[in-house]
CSV table of C-alpha atoms and ligand atoms in Angstrom, one decimal:
chain,number,residue,atom,x,y,z
A,24,MET,CA,110.1,104.0,69.5
A,25,GLU,CA,111.2,100.3,69.1
A,26,LEU,CA,108.2,98.2,68.5
A,27,LYS,CA,108.6,94.2,68.2
A,28,ASP,CA,106.1,94.1,65.2
A,29,SER,CA,106.8,97.2,63.4
A,30,GLY,CA,103.5,96.7,61.6
A,31,LEU,CA,101.3,98.2,64.1
A,32,LEU,CA,102.8,101.7,63.5
A,33,LYS,CA,100.0,102.7,61.3
A,34,THR,CA,99.5,106.3,59.9
A,35,GLU,CA,97.1,105.9,57.0
A,36,LEU,CA,93.1,105.8,57.1
A,37,PHE,CA,91.0,102.6,57.0
A,38,ILE,CA,88.4,102.5,54.7
A,39,ALA,CA,86.3,99.5,53.6
A,40,GLY,CA,89.2,97.0,54.7
A,41,HIS,CA,92.0,99.2,53.3
A,42,TRP,CA,95.3,101.4,54.4
A,43,THR,CA,94.8,104.3,52.2
A,44,GLY,CA,96.1,108.1,52.3
A,45,ALA,CA,93.9,111.2,52.6
A,46,VAL,CA,92.1,111.8,49.2
A,47,SER,CA,94.2,115.2,49.7
A,48,GLY,CA,97.7,113.7,50.1
A,49,ALA,CA,98.1,115.7,53.1
A,50,THR,CA,99.4,114.2,56.1
A,51,LEU,CA,99.7,115.7,59.9
A,52,GLU,CA,102.7,115.5,62.9
A,53,VAL,CA,102.4,113.5,65.5
A,54,ASP,CA,104.7,114.5,68.3
A,55,ASP,CA,105.6,113.0,71.7
A,56,PRO,CA,104.6,115.3,74.8
A,57,ALA,CA,107.5,115.1,76.5
A,58,THR,CA,110.0,115.8,74.0
A,59,GLY,CA,108.1,117.8,71.4
A,60,ARG,CA,109.5,115.3,68.4
A,61,VAL,CA,107.7,114.3,65.6
A,62,VAL,CA,106.8,110.8,66.3
A,63,ALA,CA,105.1,110.1,63.0
A,64,ARG,CA,103.4,111.9,60.0
A,65,VAL,CA,99.6,110.5,59.9
A,66,ALA,CA,96.9,110.8,57.2
A,67,ASP,CA,95.3,114.3,57.3
A,68,GLY,CA,91.8,113.0,55.9
A,69,GLY,CA,89.0,115.6,55.6
A,70,ALA,CA,85.2,115.1,54.5
A,71,GLU,CA,85.8,113.2,51.4
A,72,ASP,CA,87.3,110.9,53.0
A,73,ALA,CA,84.7,110.7,56.1
A,74,ARG,CA,82.1,110.6,53.4
A,75,ARG,CA,83.9,107.3,51.6
A,76,ALA,CA,84.2,106.0,55.4
A,77,VAL,CA,80.5,106.4,55.8
A,78,ALA,CA,79.6,104.5,52.3
A,79,ALA,CA,81.8,101.9,53.5
A,80,ALA,CA,80.1,101.3,56.9
A,81,GLU,CA,76.6,101.5,55.3
A,82,ALA,CA,77.6,99.3,52.8
A,83,ALA,CA,78.7,96.8,55.5
A,84,TRP,CA,75.9,96.8,57.9
A,85,PRO,CA,73.5,94.5,56.0
A,86,SER,CA,76.3,91.2,56.3
A,87,TRP,CA,77.6,92.1,59.8
A,88,ARG,CA,73.9,92.8,61.2
A,89,GLY,CA,73.1,89.4,59.5
A,90,LEU,CA,76.2,87.7,61.3
A,91,ASP,CA,74.9,85.6,64.4
A,92,ALA,CA,75.9,86.8,67.5
A,93,LEU,CA,77.8,83.9,68.2
A,94,ALA,CA,80.0,84.5,65.0
A,95,ARG,CA,80.4,88.6,66.4
A,96,ALA,CA,80.9,87.6,69.6
A,97,ASP,CA,84.1,85.2,68.3
A,98,LEU,CA,85.4,88.2,66.3
A,99,LEU,CA,85.3,90.3,69.1
A,100,TRP,CA,87.2,87.7,71.4
A,101,ALA,CA,90.0,87.5,68.6
A,102,TRP,CA,90.5,91.1,68.6
A,103,HIS,CA,90.9,91.0,72.4
A,104,ASP,CA,93.6,88.3,72.1
A,105,ALA,CA,95.3,90.3,69.8
A,106,LEU,CA,95.1,93.5,72.0
A,107,LYS,CA,96.5,91.6,75.1
A,108,ALA,CA,99.2,89.7,72.7
A,109,HIS,CA,100.6,93.2,71.7
A,110,ARG,CA,100.1,95.0,74.8
A,111,ASP,CA,103.7,95.9,75.3
A,112,ASP,CA,104.1,97.6,71.6
A,113,LEU,CA,100.7,99.1,72.3
A,114,ALA,CA,101.7,100.8,75.2
A,115,ALA,CA,105.0,102.2,73.9
A,116,ILE,CA,103.0,103.9,71.2
A,117,MET,CA,100.3,105.2,73.5
A,118,THR,CA,103.6,106.6,75.4
A,119,ALA,CA,105.1,107.9,72.7
A,120,GLU,CA,102.0,110.2,71.5
A,121,GLN,CA,100.5,111.1,74.8
A,122,GLY,CA,102.8,111.2,77.3
A,123,LYS,CA,101.7,108.8,80.2
A,124,PRO,CA,104.2,106.5,81.6
A,125,LEU,CA,104.2,102.8,80.3
A,126,LYS,CA,102.8,101.0,83.4
A,127,GLU,CA,100.1,103.3,83.0
A,128,ALA,CA,99.6,102.9,79.0
A,129,ALA,CA,99.8,98.9,79.5
A,130,GLY,CA,96.9,99.2,82.3
A,131,GLU,CA,94.9,101.2,79.9
A,132,ILE,CA,95.4,98.4,76.9
A,133,ASP,CA,94.2,95.9,79.6
A,134,TYR,CA,91.2,98.5,80.3
A,135,GLY,CA,90.4,98.7,76.6
A,136,ALA,CA,90.7,94.9,76.2
A,137,ALA,CA,88.6,94.4,79.1
A,138,TYR,CA,85.8,96.6,77.1
A,139,ILE,CA,85.9,94.2,74.2
A,140,ARG,CA,86.0,91.3,76.3
A,141,TRP,CA,82.9,92.3,78.4
A,142,PHE,CA,81.0,92.9,74.6
A,143,ALA,CA,82.1,89.6,73.3
A,144,GLU,CA,80.4,88.6,76.3
A,145,GLU,CA,77.4,90.4,75.8
A,146,ALA,CA,77.0,90.1,72.3
A,147,ARG,CA,75.1,86.9,72.8
A,148,ARG,CA,72.4,88.4,75.2
A,149,GLY,CA,70.5,91.1,73.2
A,150,TYR,CA,67.4,89.4,74.7
A,151,GLY,CA,63.9,91.2,74.2
A,152,GLU,CA,60.8,90.5,75.9
A,153,VAL,CA,57.5,89.0,75.5
A,154,ILE,CA,54.9,91.3,77.3
A,155,PRO,CA,51.3,90.0,78.7
A,156,PRO,CA,49.0,91.1,76.0
A,157,PRO,CA,46.0,93.3,76.7
A,158,ALA,CA,43.5,90.9,74.9
A,159,GLY,CA,43.6,87.2,74.4
A,160,ASP,CA,43.9,87.0,70.6
A,161,ARG,CA,47.0,89.3,70.7
A,162,ARG,CA,51.1,88.6,71.2
A,163,VAL,CA,53.2,91.4,72.6
A,164,ILE,CA,56.8,91.4,71.9
A,165,ALA,CA,59.8,93.7,72.2
A,166,ILE,CA,62.6,92.7,70.1
A,167,ARG,CA,66.4,94.6,70.2
A,168,GLN,CA,67.9,95.7,66.4
A,169,PRO,CA,71.2,97.2,65.9
A,170,VAL,CA,71.0,100.8,65.3
A,171,GLY,CA,72.6,101.2,62.2
A,172,VAL,CA,76.0,103.1,61.2
A,173,SER,CA,77.4,104.5,64.4
A,174,ALA,CA,79.9,106.9,64.5
A,175,ALA,CA,82.7,107.4,67.5
A,176,ILE,CA,84.5,110.6,68.2
A,177,THR,CA,87.7,110.0,71.0
A,178,PRO,CA,89.6,111.6,73.1
A,179,TRP,CA,93.8,112.1,73.5
A,180,ASN,CA,93.4,110.9,77.0
A,181,PHE,CA,92.1,107.3,76.7
A,182,PRO,CA,93.0,106.8,72.9
A,183,ASN,CA,93.1,103.1,73.3
A,184,ALA,CA,90.0,102.3,76.1
A,185,MET,CA,88.0,105.3,74.6
A,186,LEU,CA,87.8,103.9,71.1
A,187,ALA,CA,87.4,100.1,72.6
A,188,ARG,CA,84.5,101.5,74.7
A,189,LYS,CA,82.4,102.6,71.7
A,190,LEU,CA,83.4,100.2,69.0
A,191,ALA,CA,83.0,97.0,71.1
A,192,PRO,CA,79.5,97.5,72.4
A,193,ALA,CA,78.7,98.8,68.4
A,194,LEU,CA,80.1,95.9,66.9
A,195,ALA,CA,78.6,93.4,69.6
A,196,ALA,CA,75.1,95.1,68.9
A,197,GLY,CA,75.7,94.3,64.8
A,198,CYS,CA,76.3,97.8,64.1
A,199,THR,CA,79.3,99.1,61.6
A,200,THR,CA,81.3,101.8,62.6
A,201,VAL,CA,83.1,105.1,61.9
A,202,CYS,CA,85.5,106.7,63.9
A,203,LYS,CA,87.2,109.9,64.6
A,204,PRO,CA,90.2,109.8,67.0
A,205,ALA,CA,91.9,112.9,68.4
A,206,THR,CA,94.6,114.6,66.2
A,207,GLN,CA,97.0,114.4,69.0
A,208,THR,CA,97.0,110.7,69.3
A,209,PRO,CA,95.8,108.5,65.9
A,210,LEU,CA,98.8,106.4,66.6
A,211,SER,CA,96.9,103.8,68.9
A,212,ALA,CA,93.6,103.7,67.8
A,213,LEU,CA,95.6,103.0,63.6
A,214,ALA,CA,97.1,100.2,65.6
A,215,MET,CA,93.7,99.0,67.4
A,216,VAL,CA,92.1,99.0,64.3
A,217,GLU,CA,95.1,96.7,62.4
A,218,LEU,CA,94.6,94.4,64.9
A,219,ALA,CA,91.1,94.4,64.3
A,220,ARG,CA,91.6,93.6,60.6
A,221,ARG,CA,94.1,90.7,61.7
A,222,ALA,CA,91.6,89.5,64.2
A,223,GLY,CA,89.2,88.8,61.1
A,224,ILE,CA,87.2,91.7,61.5
A,225,PRO,CA,85.5,91.9,57.8
A,226,GLU,CA,85.9,95.0,55.8
A,227,GLY,CA,83.9,98.3,56.6
A,228,VAL,CA,82.6,97.5,59.7
A,229,ILE,CA,85.4,99.3,61.4
A,230,ASN,CA,86.4,102.6,59.5
A,231,ILE,CA,89.1,105.2,60.9
A,232,VAL,CA,89.7,108.8,59.4
A,233,THR,CA,92.5,110.7,61.0
A,234,GLY,CA,92.7,114.5,60.5
A,235,ARG,CA,93.0,117.9,61.9
A,236,ASP,CA,89.9,119.0,60.5
A,237,ALA,CA,87.5,118.0,63.3
A,238,ARG,CA,84.8,120.3,61.5
A,239,ALA,CA,84.7,118.9,58.4
A,240,ILE,CA,85.1,115.0,59.5
A,241,GLY,CA,82.6,115.2,62.6
A,242,GLY,CA,79.7,117.5,60.2
A,243,VAL,CA,79.9,114.5,57.5
A,244,PHE,CA,79.4,112.0,60.5
A,245,THR,CA,76.5,114.4,62.0
A,246,GLY,CA,75.1,115.6,59.0
A,247,SER,CA,74.7,112.1,57.0
A,248,PRO,CA,71.1,110.2,57.4
A,249,ALA,CA,73.0,107.1,57.0
A,250,VAL,CA,74.8,107.5,60.6
A,251,ARG,CA,72.2,106.5,62.9
A,252,LYS,CA,74.1,106.9,65.9
A,253,LEU,CA,77.2,109.6,67.6
A,254,SER,CA,79.0,108.6,70.3
A,255,PHE,CA,81.3,111.4,71.6
A,256,THR,CA,83.9,111.7,74.5
A,257,GLY,CA,85.4,115.1,75.3
A,258,SER,CA,84.6,118.8,76.3
A,259,THR,CA,81.0,119.9,77.1
A,260,ALA,CA,81.3,122.9,74.5
A,261,VAL,CA,82.0,120.1,71.6
A,262,GLY,CA,79.3,117.8,73.3
A,263,ARG,CA,76.5,120.6,72.9
A,264,SER,CA,77.7,121.6,69.3
A,265,LEU,CA,77.5,117.9,67.9
A,266,MET,CA,74.1,117.5,69.6
A,267,ALA,CA,72.9,120.0,67.7
A,268,ALA,CA,74.2,119.3,64.4
A,269,CYS,CA,72.5,115.7,65.2
A,270,ALA,CA,69.3,117.1,65.4
A,271,ASP,CA,68.5,117.3,61.6
A,272,THR,CA,68.7,113.9,61.4
A,273,VAL,CA,67.4,112.9,64.8
A,274,LYS,CA,70.3,110.7,65.4
A,275,LYS,CA,70.8,108.5,68.9
A,276,LEU,CA,73.8,109.9,71.1
A,277,SER,CA,75.9,109.2,74.1
A,278,LEU,CA,77.9,112.0,75.1
A,279,GLU,CA,80.8,111.4,77.7
A,280,LEU,CA,81.7,115.0,78.6
A,281,GLY,CA,83.1,117.0,80.7
A,282,GLY,CA,83.4,117.3,84.7
A,283,ASN,CA,84.4,118.9,87.8
A,284,ALA,CA,84.3,116.3,90.2
A,285,PRO,CA,84.1,117.1,94.1
A,286,PHE,CA,86.1,115.0,96.5
A,287,ILE,CA,84.6,115.0,100.0
A,288,VAL,CA,86.6,114.1,102.9
A,289,PHE,CA,84.2,114.2,105.8
A,290,ASP,CA,86.0,114.8,109.7
A,291,ASP,CA,85.3,110.8,110.6
A,292,ALA,CA,86.9,109.5,107.4
A,293,ASP,CA,90.0,107.3,107.6
A,294,LEU,CA,92.8,109.9,106.9
A,295,GLU,CA,95.3,107.6,105.0
A,296,THR,CA,92.4,106.1,102.7
A,297,ALA,CA,91.0,109.3,101.8
A,298,VAL,CA,94.5,110.5,100.9
A,299,GLU,CA,95.4,107.7,99.2
A,300,ALA,CA,92.4,107.3,97.2
A,301,LEU,CA,92.4,111.3,96.6
A,302,VAL,CA,96.3,110.9,95.3
A,303,ARG,CA,95.4,107.9,92.8
A,304,ALA,CA,92.1,109.6,91.5
A,305,LYS,CA,94.0,112.9,91.1
A,306,PHE,CA,97.1,112.0,89.4
A,307,ARG,CA,96.2,109.3,87.1
A,308,ASN,CA,97.5,110.2,83.9
A,309,ALA,CA,98.6,113.4,85.1
A,310,GLY,CA,95.4,115.0,86.1
A,311,GLN,CA,93.7,114.6,82.8
A,312,THR,CA,90.8,112.6,83.1
A,313,CYS,CA,87.1,113.5,82.9
A,314,ILE,CA,86.6,112.0,86.3
A,315,CYS,CA,89.9,113.5,88.1
A,316,PRO,CA,88.9,115.4,91.6
A,317,ASN,CA,88.4,118.9,90.9
A,318,ARG,CA,87.4,120.4,94.1
A,319,VAL,CA,88.9,118.6,97.2
A,320,LEU,CA,86.2,119.6,99.7
A,321,VAL,CA,87.5,119.1,103.4
A,322,GLN,CA,85.2,119.0,106.5
A,323,THR,CA,86.8,121.8,109.3
A,324,GLY,CA,87.6,119.3,112.1
A,325,ILE,CA,89.8,117.2,109.4
A,326,HIS,CA,91.4,119.9,107.2
A,327,ASP,CA,94.7,120.6,108.6
A,328,ARG,CA,95.7,116.9,109.0
A,329,CYS,CA,94.4,116.2,105.6
A,330,VAL,CA,96.7,119.2,104.1
A,331,GLU,CA,99.7,118.1,105.9
A,332,ALA,CA,99.3,114.2,104.7
A,333,LEU,CA,98.3,115.3,101.2
A,334,GLY,CA,101.5,117.4,101.0
A,335,ALA,CA,103.5,114.7,102.5
A,336,ARG,CA,102.4,112.1,100.0
A,337,MET,CA,102.6,114.5,97.1
A,338,ALA,CA,106.4,114.9,97.9
A,339,LYS,CA,106.9,111.2,96.8
A,340,LEU,CA,105.3,111.6,93.5
A,341,SER,CA,107.8,111.1,90.8
A,342,VAL,CA,107.3,113.1,87.3
A,343,GLY,CA,109.0,112.2,84.5
A,344,PRO,CA,109.0,111.0,80.6
A,345,GLY,CA,106.8,108.1,80.4
A,346,THR,CA,109.5,105.8,79.3
A,347,GLY,CA,111.3,106.6,82.3
A,348,GLU,CA,111.6,103.8,85.7
A,349,GLY,CA,109.2,104.6,88.5
A,350,VAL,CA,107.6,107.7,87.0
A,351,ASP,CA,103.7,108.4,88.5
A,352,TYR,CA,103.0,110.7,85.6
A,353,GLY,CA,104.1,112.3,82.6
A,354,PRO,CA,104.0,115.6,80.5
A,355,LEU,CA,100.5,117.4,79.9
A,356,ILE,CA,99.7,117.0,76.2
A,357,ASP,CA,100.3,119.9,75.0
A,358,ASP,CA,101.6,123.5,75.3
A,359,ALA,CA,98.0,124.7,75.7
A,360,ALA,CA,97.1,122.4,78.2
A,361,VAL,CA,100.0,123.9,80.5
A,362,ALA,CA,98.8,127.4,79.7
A,363,LYS,CA,95.3,126.4,81.0
A,364,VAL,CA,96.5,125.0,84.3
A,365,ALA,CA,98.7,128.3,84.6
A,366,SER,CA,96.2,130.7,84.1
A,367,LEU,CA,94.0,129.0,86.9
A,368,LEU,CA,96.3,129.1,89.2
A,369,GLU,CA,97.0,132.6,88.5
A,370,ASP,CA,93.4,133.4,88.9
A,371,ALA,CA,92.9,131.3,92.2
A,372,ARG,CA,96.4,132.8,93.5
A,373,ALA,CA,94.8,136.6,92.8
A,374,LYS,CA,91.6,135.6,94.7
A,375,GLY,CA,93.5,134.2,97.8
A,376,ALA,CA,94.5,130.6,97.7
A,377,ARG,CA,97.7,129.3,99.0
A,378,VAL,CA,100.2,127.6,97.1
A,379,LEU,CA,101.7,125.1,99.6
A,380,ARG,CA,103.9,122.7,96.9
A,381,GLY,CA,104.5,123.1,93.3
A,382,GLY,CA,102.7,125.7,91.1
A,383,GLY,CA,104.4,126.0,87.8
A,384,VAL,CA,106.7,123.8,85.0
A,385,ILE,CA,109.3,121.7,86.4
A,386,ASP,CA,112.8,123.0,85.7
A,387,GLY,CA,114.6,121.0,83.7
A,388,LEU,CA,112.3,118.3,82.2
A,389,GLY,CA,111.2,120.4,79.3
A,390,PRO,CA,107.6,122.8,79.3
A,391,ARG,CA,105.0,120.2,79.8
A,392,PHE,CA,105.7,119.1,82.6
A,393,PHE,CA,104.1,120.2,85.5
A,394,GLU,CA,104.6,120.1,89.4
A,395,PRO,CA,102.4,118.1,91.9
A,396,THR,CA,100.5,121.2,93.2
A,397,LEU,CA,98.7,121.8,96.3
A,398,LEU,CA,96.7,124.7,96.8
A,399,ASP,CA,94.6,125.6,100.1
A,400,GLY,CA,91.9,128.2,100.6
A,401,ALA,CA,90.4,127.8,97.3
A,402,THR,CA,86.9,128.8,96.7
A,403,MET,CA,84.1,128.6,94.3
A,404,ALA,CA,84.5,132.2,93.4
A,405,MET,CA,87.4,130.7,91.7
A,406,LYS,CA,88.0,129.7,87.7
A,407,LEU,CA,88.9,126.4,89.1
A,408,GLY,CA,85.5,126.0,91.3
A,409,CYS,CA,83.8,126.1,87.8
A,410,GLU,CA,85.8,124.7,85.2
A,411,GLU,CA,88.2,121.6,84.6
A,412,ILE,CA,91.7,121.5,86.0
A,413,PHE,CA,92.7,118.6,83.5
A,414,GLY,CA,96.1,118.8,85.3
A,415,PRO,CA,98.0,117.6,88.6
A,416,VAL,CA,96.8,120.5,90.6
A,417,LEU,CA,94.6,119.6,94.1
A,418,ALA,CA,92.5,122.5,95.3
A,419,VAL,CA,91.3,122.1,98.8
A,420,MET,CA,88.3,123.8,99.7
A,421,ARG,CA,86.8,124.0,103.3
A,422,PHE,CA,83.6,122.9,104.6
A,423,ASP,CA,81.4,122.9,108.3
A,424,THR,CA,78.6,120.7,107.8
A,425,GLU,CA,77.4,117.8,105.9
A,426,ALA,CA,75.1,119.8,104.1
A,427,GLU,CA,77.1,122.4,103.3
A,428,GLY,CA,79.6,120.1,101.9
A,429,VAL,CA,76.8,118.3,99.6
A,430,ALA,CA,75.3,121.8,98.3
A,431,MET,CA,79.0,122.7,97.5
A,432,ALA,CA,79.7,119.6,95.8
A,433,ASN,CA,76.4,120.1,93.7
A,434,ASP,CA,77.1,123.6,93.1
A,435,THR,CA,78.2,123.1,89.0
A,436,GLU,CA,76.8,122.6,85.9
A,437,TYR,CA,78.3,119.3,85.4
A,438,GLY,CA,77.6,115.8,87.0
A,439,LEU,CA,80.1,113.1,86.1
A,440,ALA,CA,81.8,111.6,89.0
A,441,ALA,CA,82.2,112.4,92.8
A,442,TYR,CA,84.0,110.9,95.4
A,443,LEU,CA,83.5,111.0,99.1
A,444,CYS,CA,85.4,109.6,102.5
A,445,SER,CA,83.6,108.4,105.8
A,446,ARG,CA,83.9,105.9,108.0
A,447,ASP,CA,80.1,106.2,108.5
A,448,GLN,CA,78.0,103.8,106.8
A,449,ALA,CA,75.0,105.6,106.9
A,450,ARG,CA,76.8,109.1,105.9
A,451,CYS,CA,78.2,107.4,102.5
A,452,TRP,CA,74.6,106.0,101.6
A,453,ARG,CA,73.2,109.7,102.5
A,454,VAL,CA,75.5,111.5,100.8
A,455,ALA,CA,76.2,109.1,97.6
A,456,GLU,CA,72.5,109.6,97.1
A,457,ALA,CA,72.3,113.3,97.5
A,458,LEU,CA,75.1,114.1,95.0
A,459,GLU,CA,74.5,115.1,91.6
A,460,ALA,CA,77.0,112.6,89.9
A,461,GLY,CA,76.7,109.9,87.3
A,462,ILE,CA,79.6,107.9,89.3
A,463,VAL,CA,80.3,108.1,92.8
A,464,GLY,CA,83.3,106.4,94.5
A,465,ILE,CA,82.7,105.7,98.2
A,466,ASN,CA,86.1,105.6,100.1
A,467,GLU,CA,87.7,104.7,96.8
A,468,GLY,CA,89.3,106.9,93.9
A,469,LEU,CA,89.8,104.4,91.1
A,470,VAL,CA,86.1,103.8,89.6
A,471,SER,CA,86.8,102.8,85.9
A,472,THR,CA,85.6,99.4,85.1
A,473,GLU,CA,84.1,97.6,82.3
A,474,LEU,CA,81.3,96.3,84.3
A,475,ALA,CA,79.8,99.7,85.6
A,476,PRO,CA,78.1,101.6,83.9
A,477,PHE,CA,80.0,105.3,82.9
A,478,GLY,CA,78.5,108.5,82.3
A,479,GLY,CA,77.2,111.3,83.5
A,480,VAL,CA,74.2,113.6,84.6
A,481,LYS,CA,73.8,117.9,83.7
A,482,GLN,CA,75.8,118.9,81.2
A,483,SER,CA,78.6,116.2,81.7
A,484,GLY,CA,76.6,113.7,79.1
A,485,ILE,CA,73.9,111.5,78.1
A,486,GLY,CA,73.7,107.7,77.9
A,487,ARG,CA,76.0,105.1,80.0
A,488,GLU,CA,79.4,103.2,78.4
A,489,GLY,CA,80.3,99.9,79.5
A,490,ALA,CA,78.1,97.4,81.8
A,491,ARG,CA,75.0,95.7,80.7
A,492,VAL,CA,73.5,98.7,79.7
A,493,GLY,CA,76.3,99.7,77.4
A,494,MET,CA,75.1,97.8,74.3
A,495,ALA,CA,71.8,98.7,74.7
A,496,GLU,CA,73.0,102.0,73.4
A,497,TYR,CA,73.6,100.5,70.0
A,498,GLN,CA,70.0,98.8,70.0
A,499,GLU,CA,66.7,100.1,69.1
A,500,THR,CA,64.0,98.3,70.6
A,501,LYS,CA,61.2,96.7,68.3
A,502,TYR,CA,57.6,96.4,69.3
A,503,LEU,CA,55.8,93.5,67.5
A,504,CYS,CA,52.3,92.9,67.7
A,505,LEU,CA,51.0,89.7,66.9
A,506,GLY,CA,46.9,89.8,66.1
A,507,GLY,CA,44.4,87.5,64.9
A,508,LEU,CA,45.8,84.7,67.1
A,509,GLY,CA,42.0,83.9,68.3
A,510,ALA,CA,40.6,84.0,72.1
A,511,GLY,CA,42.4,80.7,72.9
A,512,SER,CA,41.0,78.2,75.4
B,613,SIN,C1,87.6,109.8,80.8
B,613,SIN,O1,88.5,110.9,80.8
B,613,SIN,O2,86.9,110.2,80.0
B,613,SIN,C2,87.6,108.6,80.9
B,613,SIN,C3,88.2,107.7,82.4
B,613,SIN,C4,88.0,106.5,82.5
B,613,SIN,O3,87.3,105.6,81.8
B,613,SIN,O4,88.5,106.3,83.8
């Protein structure tokens, strides 16, 4: 990996404003999913490092909280500008450790920077309320204050944007932070933190602990009374255990967990719009996003034309190393991810699904490149009806009536994203309101933006990230009752 600024390739923990090795001296390897080659060795932190990080965040909190909102906003702006100025290097680092195409990685840098810009703007808008009092001699006021030290545990699929979406509102609100990025993709997070340091964000405000022992590091974050908030993006299973671990200290929680997004194509959909929206939503990051369509529900009247058009569109997808020209998607993150997709396909085939295109690893590209795969005749009885595929597989299921389509869409414990395509405005509203999901794309596959509240219902999580509500997740509301003011005239 060639960088214009080699100082962005950081491999140590960042605690109290200093780059430092793990207490144990251990390191871990970060590999390139496209080749399996080691791209860097990074500090392999543990519980003791996590404790030092929490102590640093706790020590930094009074002065960060005490800074006026404009000063915090200016520092966030400086961080945003630094990210944009180093966009190419940050994208190169991301592609090397995550595998997504360079163009998509650069798009993620913009996406992450957009969260920082948004919360730089919001930092000055932590408004409270003056509430009409119950008696004339009182005044009732609600103010908003930072929660305190906030922990962020982030995933490998968006190594920049997910960290930005947690750190930016925390910093804007006046919280200090401790972070644990995914073991597979620590380099993007470390580079971001180096840019935060250069932007002048004071020591102790952001602390980062990389390491393999997620239980030990997460255990310190969840168990520490000093940590008042935890934000996690990842699987529902891990989310549940983090939630349980936070119970003893009753922390505020934001959980962005798994999904099982339905993509409904009604008979009255514009076929070209539907196919384009579906392909863009599904093959983003090789199908490895929590909001990727997992089940494609197609109404009988349009089914055959839709499946044919999907096959034709998928034939144009180009798969290869993220550094290649014109690549639509790259490798899956690791061997376990490939094995999971293959086993879901095997189960679907055994239960009667037909593989119309793809179905395995691509010859000659290495073991982690999976073919764009189109399945027809999928059903809710297959494992992929209830489990996240997290790979480039489109599984088509058929339905007859609108009510049946909606019932199938909602037949899942998850409720993160859902999509529908129809030209009937009344149906769009009706179905969007009936879908049990936190996010609904209507004739649109790319729904992610810093302006909108991102999050799920049911077992897809708690809380919202981004948007106006995003900063409130890092604030407490305090009610002030002023008495003895006299009856007034
Ligand atoms: C995710 O997969 O968790 C996030 C996707 C997004 O922000 O678009």
